[in-house]
Short mmCIF file of C-alpha atoms in Angstrom, two decimals:
data_model
loop_
_atom_site.label_atom_id
_atom_site.label_comp_id
_atom_site.label_asym_id
_atom_site.label_seq_id
_atom_site.Cartn_x
_atom_site.Cartn_y
_atom_site.Cartn_z
CA MET A 1 11.49 34.75 57.51
CA ALA A 2 14.83 34.04 59.15
CA ALA A 3 14.47 30.36 58.33
CA SER A 4 13.88 31.09 54.65
CA VAL A 5 16.90 33.38 54.50
CA LEU A 6 19.03 30.73 56.20
CA ASN A 7 17.86 28.05 53.79
CA SER A 8 18.62 30.35 50.86
CA VAL A 9 22.14 31.02 52.13
CA LEU A 10 22.76 27.32 52.75
CA GLY A 11 21.49 26.52 49.26
CA LYS A 12 23.87 29.01 47.71
CA LEU A 13 26.76 27.69 49.78
CA GLU A 14 25.93 24.17 48.64
CA MET A 15 25.89 25.32 45.00
CA VAL A 16 29.26 27.02 45.44
CA SER A 17 30.66 23.92 47.11
CA THR A 18 29.35 21.73 44.30
CA SER A 19 30.80 24.10 41.69
CA ASP A 20 34.19 24.14 43.43
CA HIS A 21 34.21 20.36 43.64
CA ALA A 22 33.36 20.09 39.94
CA SER A 23 36.28 22.43 39.14
CA VAL A 24 38.61 20.30 41.26
CA VAL A 25 37.43 17.15 39.46
CA SER A 26 37.93 18.80 36.07
CA MET A 27 41.43 20.04 36.88
CA THR A 28 42.41 16.68 38.38
CA LEU A 29 41.31 14.87 35.23
CA PHE A 30 43.05 17.37 32.98
CA VAL A 31 46.34 17.15 34.90
CA ALA A 32 46.12 13.35 34.75
CA LEU A 33 45.62 13.59 30.99
CA LEU A 34 48.65 15.87 30.68
CA CYS A 35 50.74 13.26 32.50
CA ALA A 36 49.36 10.56 30.19
CA CYS A 37 50.28 12.65 27.13
CA ILE A 38 53.87 13.04 28.35
CA VAL A 39 54.27 9.33 29.16
CA ILE A 40 52.67 8.06 25.94
CA GLY A 41 54.53 10.66 23.89
CA HIS A 42 57.79 9.43 25.38
CA LEU A 43 56.95 5.82 24.56
CA LEU A 44 56.12 6.81 20.95
CA GLU A 45 59.14 9.08 20.58
CA GLU A 46 60.84 6.80 18.05
CA SER A 47 57.65 6.24 16.06
CA ARG A 48 57.83 6.92 12.36
CA TRP A 49 54.40 8.51 12.32
CA MET A 50 53.46 9.90 15.73
CA ASN A 51 54.72 12.89 17.69
CA GLU A 52 53.70 14.52 20.96
CA SER A 53 51.34 17.03 19.35
CA ILE A 54 49.37 14.35 17.51
CA THR A 55 49.45 12.13 20.59
CA ALA A 56 47.90 14.89 22.73
CA LEU A 57 45.33 15.55 20.02
CA PHE A 58 44.29 11.90 19.85
CA ILE A 59 44.08 11.62 23.64
CA GLY A 60 41.92 14.75 23.68
CA LEU A 61 39.61 13.29 21.02
CA CYS A 62 39.26 9.99 22.90
CA THR A 63 38.61 11.79 26.19
CA GLY A 64 36.05 14.06 24.56
CA PHE A 65 34.29 11.03 23.08
CA VAL A 66 34.12 9.31 26.49
CA ILE A 67 32.80 12.47 28.19
CA LEU A 68 30.26 12.86 25.38
CA LEU A 69 28.97 9.34 26.03
CA THR A 70 28.89 9.62 29.82
CA SER A 71 27.12 13.00 29.71
CA GLY A 72 24.42 11.71 27.40
CA GLY A 73 25.62 13.83 24.47
CA LYS A 74 25.46 17.10 26.38
CA SER A 75 29.16 18.01 26.50
CA SER A 76 32.61 16.75 25.56
CA ARG A 77 34.71 19.16 27.62
CA ILE A 78 35.93 19.38 31.17
CA LEU A 79 37.14 22.96 30.76
CA VAL A 80 35.59 25.90 28.91
CA PHE A 81 37.80 27.43 26.24
CA SER A 82 38.66 31.09 26.55
CA GLU A 83 40.89 33.02 24.16
CA ASP A 84 42.17 34.88 27.24
CA LEU A 85 43.42 31.57 28.64
CA PHE A 86 45.34 30.98 25.45
CA PHE A 87 46.71 34.46 24.79
CA ILE A 88 47.49 35.42 28.41
CA TYR A 89 48.67 32.18 30.01
CA LEU A 90 49.59 29.56 27.40
CA LEU A 91 51.10 31.48 24.48
CA PRO A 92 53.68 33.66 26.34
CA PRO A 93 55.88 30.80 27.66
CA ILE A 94 55.87 29.11 24.23
CA ILE A 95 56.95 32.22 22.32
CA PHE A 96 59.41 33.40 24.98
CA ASN A 97 61.16 30.05 25.09
CA ALA A 98 61.38 30.13 21.28
CA GLY A 99 63.31 33.40 21.49
CA PHE A 100 65.31 32.36 24.55
CA GLN A 101 66.52 29.09 23.02
CA VAL A 102 66.89 30.27 19.41
CA LYS A 103 70.21 29.65 17.71
CA LYS A 104 70.92 33.27 17.04
CA LYS A 105 73.71 32.80 14.52
CA GLN A 106 71.48 30.96 12.08
CA PHE A 107 68.46 33.13 12.87
CA PHE A 108 70.16 36.45 12.16
CA ARG A 109 72.23 35.08 9.29
CA ASN A 110 68.95 34.19 7.54
CA PHE A 111 66.96 37.08 8.98
CA ILE A 112 66.04 38.62 5.62
CA THR A 113 64.77 35.30 4.28
CA ILE A 114 62.87 34.63 7.50
CA VAL A 115 61.18 38.03 7.31
CA LEU A 116 60.35 37.41 3.65
CA PHE A 117 58.63 34.12 4.50
CA GLY A 118 57.13 35.14 7.86
CA ALA A 119 55.93 38.68 7.06
CA VAL A 120 55.70 39.17 3.29
CA GLY A 121 54.65 35.55 2.72
CA THR A 122 51.95 35.80 5.38
CA LEU A 123 50.53 38.91 3.73
CA ILE A 124 50.47 37.14 0.34
CA SER A 125 48.73 34.14 1.89
CA TRP A 126 46.27 36.44 3.67
CA VAL A 127 45.29 38.16 0.41
CA ILE A 128 44.81 34.86 -1.44
CA ILE A 129 42.78 33.20 1.31
CA SER A 130 40.63 36.29 1.91
CA LEU A 131 39.82 36.88 -1.75
CA GLY A 132 39.39 33.17 -2.43
CA ALA A 133 37.01 32.72 0.49
CA LYS A 134 34.96 35.74 -0.61
CA GLN A 135 34.76 34.41 -4.16
CA PHE A 136 33.73 30.86 -3.24
CA PHE A 137 31.58 31.46 -0.16
CA LYS A 138 29.34 34.13 -1.68
CA ASN A 139 27.59 31.46 -3.78
CA MET A 140 27.13 29.11 -0.82
CA ASP A 141 24.38 29.23 1.79
CA ILE A 142 26.55 29.53 4.88
CA GLY A 143 24.97 32.57 6.50
CA PHE A 144 25.90 36.24 6.55
CA LEU A 145 29.58 37.20 6.37
CA ASP A 146 30.72 40.75 5.63
CA VAL A 147 33.96 41.98 4.08
CA GLY A 148 35.62 42.27 7.49
CA ASP A 149 34.80 38.64 8.20
CA TYR A 150 36.48 37.51 4.99
CA PHE A 151 39.63 39.49 5.78
CA ALA A 152 39.58 37.99 9.29
CA ILE A 153 39.29 34.51 7.76
CA GLY A 154 42.43 35.24 5.74
CA ALA A 155 44.32 36.24 8.90
CA ILE A 156 43.02 33.23 10.85
CA PHE A 157 44.09 30.66 8.28
CA SER A 158 47.40 32.38 7.50
CA ALA A 159 48.66 31.46 11.00
CA THR A 160 50.79 28.34 10.68
CA ASP A 161 51.75 25.71 13.23
CA SER A 162 55.09 24.12 12.38
CA VAL A 163 55.49 22.23 15.68
CA CYS A 164 55.18 18.81 14.00
CA THR A 165 57.87 19.64 11.44
CA LEU A 166 60.25 21.11 14.00
CA GLN A 167 59.97 17.93 16.07
CA VAL A 168 61.26 15.99 13.06
CA LEU A 169 63.99 18.33 11.82
CA ASN A 170 67.41 18.26 13.46
CA GLN A 171 68.90 21.72 13.85
CA ASP A 172 72.43 20.31 13.85
CA GLU A 173 71.98 18.26 10.66
CA THR A 174 69.92 20.86 8.76
CA PRO A 175 70.67 24.20 10.45
CA LEU A 176 69.54 26.34 7.51
CA LEU A 177 66.23 24.55 7.07
CA TYR A 178 65.50 24.41 10.80
CA SER A 179 66.29 28.11 11.16
CA LEU A 180 63.98 29.03 8.28
CA VAL A 181 61.05 26.87 9.46
CA PHE A 182 61.44 27.96 13.08
CA GLY A 183 61.97 31.65 12.35
CA GLU A 184 59.15 31.80 9.83
CA GLY A 185 56.78 30.13 12.29
CA VAL A 186 57.37 32.75 14.99
CA VAL A 187 57.28 35.75 12.63
CA ASN A 188 54.22 34.26 10.92
CA ASP A 189 52.29 33.95 14.20
CA ALA A 190 53.21 37.51 15.13
CA THR A 191 52.25 38.84 11.70
CA SER A 192 48.91 36.99 11.73
CA VAL A 193 47.98 38.30 15.19
CA VAL A 194 49.11 41.86 14.38
CA LEU A 195 47.16 41.69 11.11
CA PHE A 196 44.08 40.35 12.88
CA ASN A 197 44.22 43.06 15.55
CA ALA A 198 44.81 45.77 12.94
CA LEU A 199 41.76 44.61 11.00
CA GLU A 200 39.61 44.74 14.13
CA GLY A 201 40.39 48.44 14.54
CA PHE A 202 39.31 49.53 11.04
CA ASP A 203 36.00 49.86 9.21
CA ILE A 204 36.76 47.55 6.29
CA LYS A 205 33.25 47.96 4.88
CA ASN A 206 34.07 51.47 3.59
CA LEU A 207 37.54 50.66 2.30
CA ASP A 208 39.37 53.30 0.27
CA HIS A 209 42.98 54.27 -0.40
CA THR A 210 43.28 56.46 2.71
CA ILE A 211 42.02 53.66 4.97
CA ALA A 212 44.36 51.19 3.24
CA LEU A 213 47.36 53.48 3.80
CA SER A 214 46.34 54.06 7.41
CA PHE A 215 45.97 50.31 7.90
CA MET A 216 49.48 49.61 6.54
CA GLY A 217 50.92 52.39 8.68
CA ASN A 218 49.25 50.95 11.77
CA PHE A 219 50.49 47.48 10.89
CA PHE A 220 54.15 48.53 10.63
CA HIS A 221 53.80 50.72 13.73
CA LEU A 222 52.61 47.71 15.73
CA PHE A 223 55.42 45.59 14.33
CA PHE A 224 58.22 48.05 15.13
CA THR A 225 56.87 49.25 18.49
CA SER A 226 56.26 45.71 19.74
CA THR A 227 59.81 44.69 18.83
CA MET A 228 61.36 47.70 20.56
CA LEU A 229 59.31 47.11 23.72
CA GLY A 230 60.64 43.55 23.93
CA VAL A 231 64.23 44.70 23.41
CA LEU A 232 63.96 47.44 26.05
CA THR A 233 62.40 45.11 28.62
CA GLY A 234 65.14 42.53 28.04
CA LEU A 235 67.83 45.19 28.45
CA LEU A 236 66.18 46.46 31.64
CA SER A 237 66.25 42.96 33.14
CA ALA A 238 69.94 42.61 32.23
CA TYR A 239 70.80 45.98 33.79
CA ILE A 240 68.91 45.25 37.02
CA ILE A 241 70.51 41.85 37.55
CA LYS A 242 74.00 43.09 36.61
CA LYS A 243 73.88 46.06 38.95
CA LEU A 244 72.23 44.41 41.94
CA TYR A 245 73.95 40.99 41.76
CA ILE A 246 70.76 39.41 43.02
CA GLY A 247 72.22 35.90 42.83
CA ARG A 248 74.66 36.54 45.69
CA HIS A 249 71.71 36.48 48.12
CA SER A 250 69.16 34.24 46.46
CA THR A 251 69.07 32.22 43.27
CA ASP A 252 65.31 32.09 43.64
CA ARG A 253 65.03 35.87 43.36
CA GLU A 254 67.31 35.91 40.34
CA VAL A 255 65.22 33.31 38.52
CA ALA A 256 61.99 34.98 39.60
CA ILE A 257 62.99 38.40 38.28
CA MET A 258 63.85 36.88 34.88
CA MET A 259 60.51 35.07 34.65
CA LEU A 260 58.48 38.07 35.82
CA MET A 261 60.27 40.53 33.53
CA ALA A 262 59.67 38.21 30.58
CA TYR A 263 55.96 37.96 31.39
CA LEU A 264 55.82 41.71 32.09
CA SER A 265 57.01 42.42 28.56
CA TYR A 266 54.11 40.41 27.12
CA MET A 267 51.48 41.99 29.38
CA MET A 268 52.77 45.51 28.70
CA ALA A 269 52.40 44.86 24.98
CA GLU A 270 48.83 43.69 25.49
CA LEU A 271 48.16 46.68 27.75
CA PHE A 272 49.21 49.12 25.01
CA TYR A 273 47.42 47.12 22.26
CA LEU A 274 50.67 45.91 20.68
CA SER A 275 51.76 42.43 19.60
CA GLY A 276 52.68 40.44 22.71
CA ILE A 277 54.10 37.66 20.52
CA LEU A 278 56.71 39.90 18.91
CA THR A 279 57.49 41.62 22.21
CA VAL A 280 58.09 38.48 24.27
CA PHE A 281 60.01 36.79 21.42
CA PHE A 282 62.58 39.58 21.13
CA CYS A 283 62.65 39.91 24.91
CA GLY A 284 63.70 36.25 24.97
CA ILE A 285 66.47 36.88 22.44
CA VAL A 286 67.85 39.86 24.37
CA MET A 287 67.62 38.02 27.69
CA SER A 288 69.57 35.07 26.30
CA HIS A 289 72.25 37.45 24.96
CA TYR A 290 72.67 39.66 28.03
CA THR A 291 70.62 38.72 31.11
CA TRP A 292 71.35 35.00 31.04
CA HIS A 293 75.11 35.66 31.22
CA ASN A 294 74.76 37.95 34.23
CA VAL A 295 73.24 35.37 36.55
CA THR A 296 74.92 32.63 38.57
CA GLU A 297 75.56 29.18 37.14
CA SER A 298 72.74 27.60 39.11
CA SER A 299 70.33 30.25 37.79
CA ARG A 300 71.43 29.56 34.22
CA ILE A 301 70.63 25.88 34.55
CA THR A 302 67.35 26.57 36.32
CA THR A 303 66.06 29.14 33.84
CA LYS A 304 67.05 27.07 30.81
CA HIS A 305 65.03 24.07 31.95
CA ALA A 306 62.21 26.06 33.57
CA PHE A 307 61.41 28.03 30.42
CA ALA A 308 61.61 24.89 28.28
CA THR A 309 59.32 23.00 30.68
CA PHE A 310 56.68 25.75 30.76
CA SER A 311 56.68 25.87 26.96
CA PHE A 312 56.44 22.08 26.67
CA VAL A 313 53.48 21.79 29.06
CA ALA A 314 51.65 24.72 27.43
CA GLU A 315 51.93 23.13 23.98
CA ILE A 316 50.58 19.80 25.22
CA PHE A 317 47.79 21.60 27.08
CA ILE A 318 46.69 23.37 23.89
CA PHE A 319 46.60 20.27 21.68
CA LEU A 320 44.87 18.23 24.39
CA TYR A 321 42.15 20.85 24.76
CA VAL A 322 41.69 21.27 21.01
CA GLY A 323 41.10 17.52 20.76
CA MET A 324 38.39 17.59 23.42
CA ASP A 325 36.79 20.78 22.18
CA ALA A 326 36.52 19.39 18.64
CA LEU A 327 33.64 17.15 19.78
CA ASP A 328 31.71 19.88 21.58
CA ILE A 329 28.08 19.26 20.61
CA GLU A 330 27.05 22.93 20.95
CA LYS A 331 29.12 23.92 17.93
CA TRP A 332 28.08 21.09 15.67
CA LYS A 333 24.33 21.13 16.31
CA PHE A 334 23.95 24.42 14.40
CA VAL A 335 25.36 22.86 11.21
CA SER A 336 24.06 19.32 11.71
CA ASP A 337 21.26 19.85 9.22
CA ARG A 338 23.71 20.68 6.42
CA PRO A 339 26.92 18.66 6.91
CA GLY A 340 27.74 18.89 3.20
CA THR A 341 28.11 22.66 3.46
CA SER A 342 30.52 22.36 6.38
CA VAL A 343 32.62 19.80 4.49
CA ALA A 344 32.65 21.98 1.37
CA VAL A 345 33.75 25.06 3.34
CA SER A 346 36.53 23.09 5.05
CA SER A 347 37.71 21.65 1.73
CA ILE A 348 37.79 25.10 0.11
CA LEU A 349 39.79 26.50 3.03
CA LEU A 350 42.28 23.63 2.83
CA GLY A 351 42.68 24.21 -0.90
CA LEU A 352 43.27 27.94 -0.36
CA ILE A 353 45.84 27.17 2.33
CA LEU A 354 47.72 24.83 -0.03
CA PHE A 355 47.66 27.32 -2.91
CA GLY A 356 48.30 30.39 -0.77
CA ARG A 357 51.42 28.88 0.77
CA ALA A 358 52.81 27.67 -2.54
CA ALA A 359 52.21 31.14 -4.01
CA PHE A 360 54.91 32.66 -1.82
CA VAL A 361 57.26 29.86 -0.73
CA PHE A 362 58.64 29.04 -4.17
CA PRO A 363 58.82 32.61 -5.61
CA LEU A 364 60.35 34.05 -2.45
CA SER A 365 62.82 31.15 -2.28
CA PHE A 366 63.89 32.01 -5.82
CA LEU A 367 64.43 35.65 -4.88
CA SER A 368 66.31 34.63 -1.73
CA ASN A 369 68.61 32.34 -3.72
CA LEU A 370 69.59 35.23 -6.01
CA ALA A 371 71.23 36.90 -3.02
CA LYS A 372 73.19 33.82 -1.87
CA LYS A 373 76.89 33.50 -2.63
CA THR A 374 77.46 29.76 -2.26
CA PRO A 375 75.32 26.71 -3.14
CA ASN A 376 75.26 25.66 0.54
CA GLU A 377 73.44 28.86 1.43
CA LYS A 378 70.77 28.44 -1.24
CA ILE A 379 67.41 26.82 -0.58
CA GLY A 380 67.14 23.68 -2.70
CA PHE A 381 63.92 22.45 -4.24
CA LYS A 382 63.53 19.64 -1.68
CA GLN A 383 64.05 22.13 1.12
CA GLN A 384 61.46 24.42 -0.46
CA VAL A 385 58.96 21.55 -0.50
CA THR A 386 59.72 20.90 3.18
CA ILE A 387 59.18 24.58 4.04
CA TRP A 388 55.92 24.56 2.07
CA TRP A 389 54.77 21.43 3.90
CA ALA A 390 55.81 22.76 7.32
CA GLY A 391 53.40 25.67 7.04
CA LEU A 392 50.34 23.69 5.94
CA MET A 393 49.35 22.70 9.49
CA ARG A 394 47.04 24.99 11.44
CA GLY A 395 46.89 24.94 15.21
CA ALA A 396 46.21 26.85 18.39
CA VAL A 397 46.69 30.38 17.03
CA SER A 398 44.09 29.78 14.31
CA MET A 399 41.70 28.32 16.88
CA ALA A 400 42.14 31.24 19.27
CA LEU A 401 41.66 33.86 16.54
CA ALA A 402 38.57 32.03 15.25
CA TYR A 403 37.06 31.91 18.74
CA ASN A 404 37.84 35.59 19.17
CA LYS A 405 36.12 36.52 15.92
CA PHE A 406 33.20 34.12 15.59
CA THR A 407 32.11 33.08 19.08
CA SER A 408 30.58 34.49 22.21
CA SER A 409 31.01 32.63 25.50
CA GLY A 410 32.38 29.55 23.74
CA HIS A 411 29.62 29.09 21.14
CA THR A 412 27.49 30.99 18.67
CA HIS A 413 23.88 30.99 17.54
CA LEU A 414 24.57 32.57 14.13
CA GLN A 415 24.75 30.14 11.26
CA GLY A 416 27.65 31.82 9.45
CA ASN A 417 29.72 32.01 12.62
CA ALA A 418 28.90 28.41 13.55
CA VAL A 419 29.99 27.21 10.10
CA MET A 420 33.31 29.06 10.41
CA ILE A 421 33.99 27.67 13.89
CA THR A 422 33.29 24.07 12.88
CA SER A 423 35.26 24.54 9.66
CA THR A 424 38.22 25.90 11.63
CA ILE A 425 38.10 22.86 13.93
CA THR A 426 37.94 20.55 10.90
CA VAL A 427 40.89 22.24 9.19
CA VAL A 428 42.99 22.18 12.38
CA LEU A 429 42.25 18.50 13.05
CA PHE A 430 42.74 17.39 9.45
CA SER A 431 45.94 19.36 8.88
CA THR A 432 47.47 18.41 12.24
CA VAL A 433 46.60 14.72 12.06
CA VAL A 434 46.91 13.94 8.35
CA PHE A 435 49.70 16.34 7.42
CA GLY A 436 51.38 15.74 10.78
CA LEU A 437 51.36 11.96 10.36
CA LEU A 438 52.96 12.31 6.92
CA THR A 439 55.63 14.77 8.08
CA LYS A 440 58.21 12.24 9.31
CA PRO A 441 58.02 10.02 6.19
CA LEU A 442 58.13 13.06 3.91
CA VAL A 443 61.13 14.63 5.64
CA SER A 444 62.92 11.26 5.67
CA LEU A 445 62.27 10.92 1.93
CA LEU A 446 63.30 14.45 0.99
CA LEU A 447 66.13 14.89 3.49
CA PRO A 448 67.71 11.52 4.30
CA LYS A 449 70.06 11.58 7.27
CA GLN A 450 73.70 11.86 6.35
CA SER A 451 76.18 9.95 8.44
CA GLY A 452 79.03 11.97 9.81
CA SER A 453 77.26 15.27 9.37
CA THR A 454 79.64 18.14 9.90
CA ALA A 455 77.02 20.75 10.64
CA SER A 456 78.07 22.49 13.78
CA SER A 457 75.56 23.57 16.33
CA ASP A 458 75.31 27.18 17.25
CA PRO A 459 76.72 27.72 20.72
CA VAL A 460 74.96 31.02 21.17
CA SER A 461 71.87 29.46 22.68
CA PRO A 462 71.48 28.93 26.43
CA LYS A 463 71.26 25.23 25.57
CA SER A 464 75.01 25.17 25.21
CA PRO A 465 77.69 25.67 27.89
CA PHE A 466 79.68 27.77 25.45
CA THR A 467 78.54 31.21 24.45
CA MET A 468 79.24 33.59 21.59
CA PRO A 469 78.14 37.06 20.53
CA LEU A 470 74.69 37.74 19.14
CA LEU A 471 76.02 38.25 15.62
CA GLU A 472 79.05 36.09 14.87
CA ARG A 473 82.39 37.64 14.22
CA GLY A 474 83.58 35.62 11.33
CA HIS A 475 82.37 33.20 8.74
CA ASN A 476 82.97 30.25 11.06
CA GLY A 477 81.68 32.04 14.11
CA HIS A 478 85.07 32.46 15.86
CA PRO A 479 85.15 35.61 17.98
CA ASP A 480 88.59 36.69 16.78
CA GLU A 481 88.21 35.74 13.15
CA VAL A 482 88.43 38.49 10.57
CA ASP A 483 86.66 38.29 7.23
CA THR A 484 89.68 38.08 4.97
CA ASP A 485 88.33 35.88 2.25
CA GLY A 486 86.48 38.64 0.39
CA ASP A 487 89.10 38.80 -2.37
CA ARG A 488 88.62 35.14 -3.23
CA ILE A 489 84.90 35.57 -3.93
CA ALA A 490 83.85 36.18 -7.49
CA ARG A 491 82.32 39.54 -8.27
CA PRO A 492 78.60 39.21 -7.45
CA SER A 493 75.71 40.41 -9.51
CA SER A 494 74.19 43.79 -8.71
CA LEU A 495 71.26 42.27 -6.78
CA ARG A 496 73.51 39.96 -4.82
CA LEU A 497 75.90 42.83 -4.17
CA LEU A 498 73.04 44.90 -2.83
CA LEU A 499 71.76 42.25 -0.46
CA THR A 500 74.92 40.50 0.74
CA THR A 501 77.86 42.89 0.80
CA PRO A 502 76.50 45.14 3.57
CA THR A 503 75.86 42.12 5.80
CA HIS A 504 79.44 41.74 6.99
CA THR A 505 79.70 45.48 7.52
CA VAL A 506 76.56 45.46 9.65
CA HIS A 507 77.94 42.56 11.68
CA ARG A 508 81.23 44.34 12.30
CA LEU A 509 79.49 47.58 13.24
CA TRP A 510 77.21 45.70 15.62
CA ARG A 511 80.19 43.93 17.22
CA LYS A 512 81.98 47.19 17.82
CA PHE A 513 78.87 48.86 19.18
CA ASP A 514 78.04 45.84 21.37
CA ASP A 515 81.54 45.56 22.82
CA THR A 516 82.00 49.31 23.30
CA PHE A 517 78.64 50.43 24.61
CA MET A 518 76.22 47.55 25.31
CA ARG A 519 78.26 44.99 27.25
CA PRO A 520 79.83 47.44 29.71
CA VAL A 521 76.31 48.57 30.68
CA PHE A 522 74.19 45.42 30.31
CA GLY A 523 76.76 42.66 30.79
CA GLY A 524 76.58 39.55 28.67
CA ARG A 525 79.14 37.02 27.60
CA GLY A 526 82.24 37.17 29.74
CA PHE A 527 80.53 38.92 32.66
CA VAL A 528 81.33 37.23 35.98
CA PRO A 529 79.59 38.44 39.15
CA GLN A 530 82.12 39.87 41.58
CA VAL A 531 80.44 38.18 44.49
CA PRO A 532 79.95 34.50 45.29
CA SER A 533 76.71 32.63 44.82
CA SER A 534 74.07 32.43 47.50
CA PRO A 535 75.02 31.06 50.95
CA ARG A 536 72.64 28.18 50.31
CA GLU A 537 74.64 27.20 47.21
CA GLN A 538 77.93 27.40 49.12
CA GLN A 539 76.59 25.05 51.76
CA ASN A 540 75.56 22.52 49.12
CA PHE A 541 79.01 22.37 47.53
#
């Protein structure tokens, strides 16, 4: 009896040891692949066609193919995908760094247009994709999908991935276009996730006007509450660091409290069923405006590069995994007997994405241009085409939402769900590779580089050694400049008057409020700690 128990225990220990060793092997291989992606991406940096996202995707595909061959066709992955891995560990550093490094002058100057594209445009695209999918798929033998599934499909494929386009655009040469593409991408991701989560909490099968109104109310509640939570967390971090002067004792503690407070904002949003994307994005903006200026110089340099590095590695990790997971045999074997159906579904989804994006980019650009005072502020047709193209690619957010909706433990045994998973993979791969490869040539054709460009970079961002207020003081961004050129501007139309005239007033009111109430409490630009840096820093200098 004792011998059998001992043998059983030893057997279990051996299984645990084998499992641990397999995990170590998997992680070692994955880290090696991440290093390869960084090195090869650097070597191909000047390529006309490739970028780091596509490079990581190709390396993932090649690795998955090799693993598929060596495993005898059983698997193509070395890690198992989990939407929790994506939403809890990989997405927060990407979104936070986007807010932390954003050029705030351009972002808030074009805030209305960004919200139009990112929020209103996403809703338009969601409606078109959802209704189009329901209309086309009901006559196809793809398995059972209810009304809620079709609305979820609209939210999944409304989430854009403009990483490829942002890697090509230069924010100093085309500040307006870069700001619009970047801002829309972040707001779009947040809107898609909030929309997806809102849909999950309602019984769409029995839809009526009361449920529709309740849904819209819940949507805007999530949007506003998530934003305010991010702002409050960012202000709390600024107040703590300003009052305690943590950097005088330890730069490490100062950097750690910034990182942990940023991550805390995201996890609190998830805890209260809010949008972590919106929360951590606005937390990043507030931290860059207040908290970052309260820390020591060494902490500023450290946080700037640390946040950027975490974001960079997380992006490569996602694209590398998507490449490997695309060849997972478990997903494809359920649709292997009808490949034509899978291709047809993917083609229909791509067509809906193309049409749905065009349906809001060009009309909303026209409306936005009506409110602009000068031709330089208007969105030209070539810029509109670039914005339309930038949002055609689908990436990690679409994959994570699709896994969340249509899979269980990484795969599904339902035909309709299997078709949607494989179609999502096909759309992500096709849009990222094909559209991504054509992005550089298209942008070069539409927006040729101009020598001697006079576009000034926005010094608000932590990327720059110079800092300015969150909302600029004058037309040229000088802190002491007063808007005195109003009399030289022709009388605007009623619509333009409605949308543009209050802007300068809002800026001035914000400046006064910020200088009078916010900065004395939360610090910010111009705040200098009254104590020296850490003793360790003094010894090094």
